[in-house]
Short mmCIF file of C-alpha atoms in Angstrom, two decimals:
data_model
loop_
_atom_site.label_atom_id
_atom_site.label_comp_id
_atom_site.label_asym_id
_atom_site.label_seq_id
_atom_site.Cartn_x
_atom_site.Cartn_y
_atom_site.Cartn_z
CA MET A 89 97.32 -99.01 -23.42
CA ASN A 90 99.55 -101.89 -24.58
CA LYS A 91 97.73 -102.18 -27.93
CA LYS A 92 97.96 -98.42 -28.50
CA PHE A 93 101.65 -98.41 -27.56
CA THR A 94 102.37 -101.32 -29.91
CA ALA A 95 100.56 -99.60 -32.79
CA VAL A 96 102.31 -96.26 -32.25
CA ARG A 97 105.66 -97.97 -31.84
CA LEU A 98 105.17 -99.92 -35.08
CA VAL A 99 104.17 -96.81 -37.02
CA CYS A 100 107.23 -94.94 -35.71
CA ALA A 101 109.52 -97.84 -36.66
CA PHE A 102 108.11 -97.85 -40.21
CA ALA A 103 108.47 -94.06 -40.45
CA ILE A 104 112.12 -94.17 -39.32
CA ALA A 105 112.90 -97.01 -41.76
CA ILE A 106 111.32 -95.14 -44.67
CA LEU A 107 113.04 -91.87 -43.73
CA LEU A 108 116.42 -93.60 -43.49
CA THR A 109 115.81 -95.27 -46.86
CA VAL A 110 115.06 -91.91 -48.49
CA VAL A 111 118.21 -90.38 -46.96
CA ILE A 112 120.35 -93.25 -48.28
CA ILE A 113 118.85 -92.97 -51.75
CA PHE A 114 119.58 -89.23 -51.87
CA SER A 115 123.14 -89.98 -50.70
CA VAL A 116 123.99 -92.60 -53.34
CA SER A 117 121.76 -91.90 -56.35
CA ASN A 118 122.13 -89.46 -59.22
CA GLU A 119 118.39 -89.72 -59.85
CA PRO A 120 116.85 -90.00 -56.37
CA GLY A 121 113.38 -88.92 -57.47
CA THR A 122 113.11 -91.78 -59.97
CA ALA A 123 114.47 -94.29 -57.46
CA ILE A 124 112.11 -93.23 -54.67
CA TYR A 125 109.12 -93.15 -57.01
CA ASN A 126 109.74 -96.69 -58.27
CA LEU A 127 110.49 -98.05 -54.80
CA PHE A 128 107.31 -96.78 -53.16
CA LEU A 129 104.90 -96.39 -56.09
CA GLY A 130 106.34 -98.69 -58.76
CA PRO A 131 104.16 -101.70 -57.81
CA LEU A 132 101.04 -99.52 -58.28
CA GLN A 133 101.89 -98.56 -61.85
CA SER A 134 100.32 -101.60 -63.50
CA LYS A 135 97.99 -104.48 -62.77
CA ARG A 136 100.80 -106.98 -63.38
CA HIS A 137 103.18 -105.41 -60.88
CA PHE A 138 100.51 -104.90 -58.24
CA PHE A 139 99.25 -108.49 -58.31
CA ASP A 140 102.83 -109.75 -58.47
CA VAL A 141 103.06 -108.40 -54.91
CA PHE A 142 100.25 -110.75 -53.83
CA ALA A 143 101.91 -113.68 -55.63
CA SER A 144 105.27 -112.91 -53.99
CA SER A 145 103.63 -112.78 -50.58
CA VAL A 146 102.36 -116.39 -50.73
CA PRO A 147 105.52 -118.22 -49.54
CA LEU A 148 106.12 -115.40 -47.06
CA ILE A 149 102.68 -115.97 -45.53
CA PHE A 150 103.32 -119.69 -45.10
CA THR A 151 106.75 -119.30 -43.48
CA GLY A 152 105.55 -116.32 -41.46
CA LEU A 153 102.74 -118.45 -40.06
CA ALA A 154 105.10 -121.34 -39.32
CA LEU A 155 107.63 -119.15 -37.49
CA SER A 156 104.90 -117.22 -35.65
CA LEU A 157 103.56 -120.48 -34.28
CA VAL A 158 107.02 -121.67 -33.23
CA PHE A 159 107.85 -118.35 -31.54
CA LYS A 160 104.45 -118.31 -29.84
CA SER A 161 105.36 -121.55 -28.12
CA GLY A 162 108.63 -120.04 -26.84
CA ASN A 163 110.96 -121.89 -29.22
CA PHE A 164 113.29 -120.84 -32.02
CA SER A 165 113.37 -123.60 -34.59
CA MET A 166 114.27 -122.74 -38.21
CA ILE A 167 113.29 -126.14 -39.59
CA ALA A 168 110.60 -124.42 -41.69
CA ASP A 169 113.25 -124.00 -44.39
CA ALA A 170 113.76 -127.76 -44.65
CA SER A 171 110.02 -128.44 -44.56
CA LEU A 172 109.32 -125.87 -47.27
CA TYR A 173 112.12 -127.05 -49.55
CA THR A 174 111.21 -130.70 -49.12
CA GLY A 175 107.55 -129.87 -49.74
CA GLY A 176 108.63 -128.30 -53.02
CA VAL A 177 110.70 -131.34 -53.99
CA LEU A 178 107.83 -133.72 -53.20
CA ALA A 179 105.43 -131.52 -55.16
CA ALA A 180 107.76 -131.72 -58.15
CA ALA A 181 108.17 -135.48 -57.84
CA ILE A 182 104.46 -136.24 -57.68
CA ALA A 183 103.60 -133.63 -60.33
CA ILE A 184 106.03 -135.31 -62.74
CA MET A 185 105.95 -139.01 -61.90
CA LEU A 186 102.42 -139.73 -60.66
CA PRO A 187 99.64 -139.11 -63.20
CA LEU A 188 96.37 -138.19 -61.54
CA PRO A 189 93.14 -136.42 -62.57
CA MET A 190 92.84 -132.65 -62.38
CA PHE A 191 91.90 -131.26 -58.91
CA ILE A 192 92.85 -134.59 -57.29
CA HIS A 193 96.48 -134.21 -58.35
CA PRO A 194 97.27 -131.03 -56.35
CA VAL A 195 95.22 -132.25 -53.37
CA VAL A 196 97.32 -135.43 -53.15
CA ILE A 197 100.49 -133.35 -53.44
CA PHE A 198 99.37 -131.02 -50.65
CA ILE A 199 98.50 -133.90 -48.33
CA VAL A 200 101.90 -135.54 -48.84
CA ALA A 201 103.72 -132.21 -48.38
CA ILE A 202 101.80 -131.52 -45.16
CA ILE A 203 102.58 -134.94 -43.69
CA VAL A 204 106.28 -134.94 -44.61
CA GLY A 205 106.69 -131.28 -43.60
CA GLY A 206 105.17 -132.08 -40.21
CA VAL A 207 107.49 -135.06 -39.71
CA ILE A 208 110.53 -132.93 -40.55
CA GLY A 209 109.30 -130.17 -38.26
CA SER A 210 109.06 -132.60 -35.37
CA ILE A 211 112.73 -133.63 -35.45
CA PRO A 212 114.29 -130.60 -33.65
CA ALA A 213 111.39 -130.62 -31.17
CA ILE A 214 111.89 -134.30 -30.32
CA LEU A 215 115.65 -133.77 -29.98
CA LYS A 216 114.98 -130.86 -27.60
CA VAL A 217 112.47 -132.75 -25.47
CA LYS A 218 114.38 -136.05 -25.33
CA PHE A 219 118.01 -134.91 -25.35
CA LYS A 220 117.85 -131.19 -24.41
CA ALA A 221 119.42 -130.31 -27.79
CA ASN A 222 119.17 -126.66 -28.82
CA GLU A 223 116.45 -126.49 -31.48
CA LEU A 224 118.05 -123.55 -33.33
CA VAL A 225 121.32 -125.42 -33.82
CA THR A 226 119.72 -128.72 -34.82
CA SER A 227 117.24 -127.07 -37.19
CA LEU A 228 119.94 -125.06 -38.97
CA MET A 229 122.05 -128.20 -39.41
CA LEU A 230 119.09 -130.23 -40.63
CA ASN A 231 118.20 -127.54 -43.18
CA TYR A 232 121.43 -128.36 -45.01
CA VAL A 233 120.76 -132.09 -44.77
CA PHE A 234 117.32 -131.82 -46.35
CA PHE A 235 118.45 -129.25 -48.91
CA TYR A 236 121.18 -131.51 -50.29
CA LEU A 237 118.89 -134.52 -50.03
CA GLY A 238 116.42 -132.62 -52.20
CA ILE A 239 119.09 -131.70 -54.75
CA TYR A 240 120.19 -135.35 -54.88
CA THR A 241 116.60 -136.53 -55.35
CA VAL A 242 115.95 -134.17 -58.25
CA ASN A 243 119.28 -134.97 -59.93
CA SER A 244 118.80 -138.71 -59.55
CA PHE A 245 115.18 -139.23 -60.53
CA PHE A 246 113.54 -136.46 -62.53
CA VAL A 247 116.12 -133.92 -63.72
CA ASP A 248 115.84 -132.64 -67.30
CA ARG A 249 119.25 -133.34 -68.84
CA GLU A 250 118.43 -131.18 -71.86
CA ALA A 251 117.45 -128.07 -69.91
CA GLY A 252 120.95 -126.57 -69.97
CA THR A 253 120.74 -125.73 -66.27
CA PHE A 254 119.56 -127.37 -63.04
CA ALA A 255 115.88 -128.05 -63.62
CA SER A 256 113.44 -130.92 -63.38
CA LEU A 257 111.15 -132.20 -66.09
CA LYS A 258 108.00 -130.12 -66.55
CA TYR A 259 105.03 -130.64 -64.26
CA ALA A 260 101.87 -132.30 -65.52
CA PRO A 261 99.18 -129.67 -66.34
CA THR A 262 96.78 -131.47 -63.96
CA ALA A 263 99.06 -130.67 -61.00
CA THR A 264 99.61 -126.95 -61.45
CA LEU A 265 97.50 -124.23 -59.86
CA GLY A 266 95.81 -121.87 -62.28
CA LYS A 267 96.27 -118.11 -62.40
CA VAL A 268 93.59 -115.97 -60.80
CA LEU A 269 94.15 -113.12 -63.27
CA ASP A 270 95.59 -113.43 -66.75
CA GLY A 271 98.78 -111.45 -67.28
CA THR A 272 99.77 -111.69 -63.62
CA LYS A 273 101.57 -114.23 -61.43
CA LEU A 274 98.74 -114.35 -58.87
CA HIS A 275 97.60 -117.96 -58.51
CA TRP A 276 94.98 -119.78 -56.45
CA GLY A 277 97.59 -120.67 -53.85
CA PHE A 278 97.09 -117.19 -52.39
CA PHE A 279 93.62 -118.18 -51.22
CA ILE A 280 94.97 -121.42 -49.78
CA ALA A 281 97.41 -119.29 -47.76
CA ILE A 282 94.57 -117.08 -46.49
CA ALA A 283 92.58 -120.17 -45.49
CA VAL A 284 95.58 -121.41 -43.48
CA VAL A 285 95.81 -117.97 -41.79
CA ILE A 286 92.19 -118.31 -40.63
CA LEU A 287 92.67 -121.88 -39.42
CA LEU A 288 95.82 -121.03 -37.44
CA TYR A 289 94.20 -117.97 -35.89
CA ILE A 290 91.32 -120.14 -34.69
CA LEU A 291 93.79 -122.75 -33.41
CA VAL A 292 95.92 -120.24 -31.47
CA TYR A 293 93.18 -118.02 -30.01
CA LYS A 294 89.99 -120.09 -29.96
CA THR A 295 91.04 -123.58 -28.81
CA LYS A 296 92.36 -125.18 -25.67
CA PHE A 297 95.57 -126.26 -27.41
CA GLY A 298 96.11 -122.68 -28.59
CA TYR A 299 95.82 -121.52 -24.98
CA GLU A 300 98.43 -124.11 -24.00
CA ILE A 301 100.73 -122.82 -26.75
CA ARG A 302 100.42 -119.23 -25.54
CA ILE A 303 100.91 -120.10 -21.86
CA SER A 304 103.86 -122.41 -22.58
CA GLY A 305 105.51 -119.67 -24.62
CA SER A 306 104.92 -116.79 -22.22
CA ASN A 307 105.44 -118.60 -18.90
CA PRO A 308 106.69 -122.20 -19.20
CA GLU A 309 107.10 -122.70 -15.44
CA PHE A 310 103.50 -121.63 -14.78
CA ALA A 311 102.38 -123.91 -17.62
CA LYS A 312 104.08 -126.90 -15.97
CA TYR A 313 102.55 -126.14 -12.56
CA SER A 314 99.16 -125.78 -14.26
CA GLY A 315 99.37 -129.35 -15.52
CA ILE A 316 100.14 -128.51 -19.15
CA ASN A 317 102.34 -131.08 -20.87
CA THR A 318 104.88 -128.63 -22.28
CA SER A 319 106.84 -131.36 -24.07
CA ARG A 320 103.71 -132.33 -25.98
CA VAL A 321 103.03 -128.67 -26.80
CA ILE A 322 106.57 -128.15 -28.13
CA ILE A 323 106.42 -131.21 -30.38
CA LEU A 324 102.90 -130.69 -31.71
CA THR A 325 103.48 -126.99 -32.32
CA GLN A 326 106.55 -127.68 -34.43
CA VAL A 327 104.76 -130.51 -36.25
CA ILE A 328 102.02 -128.05 -37.24
CA ALA A 329 104.58 -125.38 -38.17
CA GLY A 330 106.49 -127.87 -40.32
CA ALA A 331 103.24 -128.99 -41.97
CA VAL A 332 102.36 -125.38 -42.82
CA ALA A 333 105.82 -124.77 -44.29
CA GLY A 334 105.68 -128.03 -46.26
CA LEU A 335 102.33 -127.01 -47.71
CA GLY A 336 103.83 -123.61 -48.56
CA GLY A 337 106.64 -125.23 -50.54
CA ALA A 338 104.16 -127.31 -52.54
CA VAL A 339 101.85 -124.36 -53.19
CA GLU A 340 104.75 -122.18 -54.34
CA GLN A 341 106.00 -124.83 -56.76
CA LEU A 342 102.61 -125.61 -58.29
CA GLY A 343 101.55 -121.97 -58.44
CA MET A 344 104.69 -120.20 -59.65
CA TYR A 345 106.75 -122.74 -61.58
CA GLU A 346 106.47 -125.19 -64.45
CA ARG A 347 109.45 -127.21 -63.24
CA PHE A 348 111.62 -127.46 -60.12
CA ASN A 349 114.68 -125.20 -60.33
CA TRP A 350 115.52 -124.33 -56.71
CA GLN A 351 119.24 -124.95 -57.02
CA ASP A 352 119.89 -122.66 -54.06
CA SER A 353 118.07 -122.92 -50.77
CA PRO A 354 115.24 -120.32 -50.94
CA THR A 355 115.77 -119.29 -47.27
CA TYR A 356 112.14 -118.22 -46.91
CA ALA A 357 112.36 -119.13 -43.23
CA TRP A 358 114.56 -116.09 -42.54
CA ASP A 359 111.89 -113.97 -44.22
CA GLY A 360 109.43 -115.75 -41.96
CA VAL A 361 111.36 -114.50 -38.92
CA ILE A 362 110.98 -110.90 -40.13
CA ILE A 363 107.27 -111.39 -40.80
CA ALA A 364 106.67 -113.07 -37.44
CA ILE A 365 108.36 -110.14 -35.68
CA LEU A 366 106.36 -107.56 -37.65
CA ALA A 367 103.12 -109.47 -37.01
CA GLY A 368 103.81 -109.86 -33.29
CA ASN A 369 103.45 -113.65 -33.75
CA ASN A 370 99.74 -113.15 -34.42
CA PRO A 371 98.51 -115.15 -37.46
CA LYS A 372 95.92 -112.55 -38.48
CA PHE A 373 98.64 -109.91 -39.00
CA VAL A 374 100.95 -112.21 -40.98
CA PRO A 375 99.34 -111.45 -44.40
CA LEU A 376 99.79 -107.71 -43.82
CA ALA A 377 103.45 -108.13 -42.87
CA ALA A 378 104.02 -110.47 -45.83
CA PHE A 379 102.32 -108.02 -48.20
CA PHE A 380 104.53 -105.16 -46.94
CA LEU A 381 107.72 -107.18 -47.39
CA ALA A 382 106.65 -108.39 -50.85
CA TYR A 383 105.64 -104.84 -51.81
CA ILE A 384 109.00 -103.26 -51.00
CA ARG A 385 110.81 -106.14 -52.73
CA VAL A 386 108.82 -105.72 -55.94
CA GLY A 387 109.36 -101.96 -55.65
CA ALA A 388 113.09 -102.45 -55.06
CA ASP A 389 113.32 -104.71 -58.10
CA LEU A 390 111.63 -102.04 -60.25
CA MET A 391 113.92 -99.39 -58.72
CA SER A 392 117.06 -101.37 -59.58
CA ARG A 393 115.91 -101.75 -63.20
CA ARG A 394 114.77 -98.17 -63.72
CA ALA A 395 117.21 -96.21 -61.56
CA ASP A 396 120.79 -96.44 -60.29
CA VAL A 397 120.05 -97.91 -56.83
CA GLN A 398 120.41 -101.65 -56.23
CA ASN A 399 117.57 -103.68 -54.71
CA GLU A 400 119.78 -104.71 -51.77
CA LEU A 401 118.47 -101.49 -50.19
CA VAL A 402 115.55 -103.62 -48.99
CA SER A 403 117.88 -105.32 -46.51
CA ILE A 404 118.47 -101.97 -44.82
CA VAL A 405 114.72 -101.38 -44.46
CA GLN A 406 114.28 -104.86 -42.96
CA ALA A 407 117.21 -104.44 -40.58
CA VAL A 408 116.00 -101.07 -39.29
CA LEU A 409 112.48 -102.39 -38.72
CA ILE A 410 113.73 -105.40 -36.78
CA LEU A 411 116.11 -103.22 -34.77
CA PHE A 412 113.42 -100.83 -33.56
CA ILE A 413 110.61 -103.36 -33.15
CA THR A 414 112.72 -105.72 -31.05
CA ALA A 415 114.42 -102.97 -29.00
CA GLU A 416 112.63 -103.01 -25.65
CA ARG A 417 113.70 -99.46 -24.76
CA PHE A 418 112.44 -97.94 -28.03
CA MET A 419 109.73 -95.42 -27.01
CA ALA A 420 109.64 -96.86 -23.47
CA GLY A 421 109.86 -93.32 -22.06
CA TRP A 422 106.76 -92.24 -24.01
CA LYS A 423 104.87 -95.26 -22.68
CA GLN A 424 105.84 -94.43 -19.10
CA ARG A 425 104.67 -90.82 -19.50
CA GLN A 426 101.33 -91.97 -20.95
CA GLU A 427 100.84 -94.42 -18.08
CA ALA A 428 101.69 -91.70 -15.56
CA LYS A 429 99.12 -89.34 -17.12
CA GLN A 430 96.44 -92.04 -16.96
CA ALA A 431 97.29 -92.75 -13.32
CA LEU A 432 96.98 -89.05 -12.45
CA LYS A 433 93.62 -88.85 -14.23
CA GLY A 434 92.43 -91.90 -12.31
CA GLU A 435 93.41 -90.31 -9.00
CA ALA A 436 91.63 -87.09 -9.95
#
């Protein structure tokens, strides 16, 4: 019953969000048909646009996985932003300054990004366990620290002074990830993201440590009485989440860019929150949630270029989805009626 209720509830939330989006477009646009068509069907008009959706979903998958894991353990750390950004900076540094053979070069970069991302991810967890510091507050503060540290590192050691804007020197060809399809942005990092999805699903649902994560998140007091070291679970979970985000930053840089130009914090972690909520903190649903979010963003970008509606409309869709999915009373009456009918049938 719970799975059916969750599915119906999710479908209804999507339907309401789409309906509200259509109503808003008709209210503000002089060409609503064109706007709606490009928003919902624009990404399907060409191979390039369609596979751009997959490429755009890659960083969303990584941060969605990281935040899903953190939320599953009952915590709310946003340090994934710092791990992802720092992973991108390290990827740029090694891709520029350390010459290595093809295939080995990106592997070395990924290993370094995973290790450093994991270390960064552990900081709010350690502060929570040792000093009872709120992990949301410390992670948000540390995001700024690592963002400006990254900017300083790029400016000091491998910035391109002739670029005319904030940008690093170009990456070595041996470090970059190739495109899967010519004429599109889809790169091999997408398959790395899918591999991480599989590994995290196995970790969370098929291992003893995954069981400890789920119990610690759903009932921490029971976990303690059961002999589970919840402090260890908190720290290791956020280490893994930080490692995943760090890898995501490196993959995004090597797959999508020729040089580092993240002058503003990418804030993919906030997208990760949306994806984690849509996926119900289950790793196997993260790619679907990431694909949906990437799809409407590509569609919104096409809509803003071909019609008179701005792509900020996507924020409304996201807000409505989060509102209805997180509202405990949404469709609670329907669930109670269904449970009552099943109870009557059982008695009969």
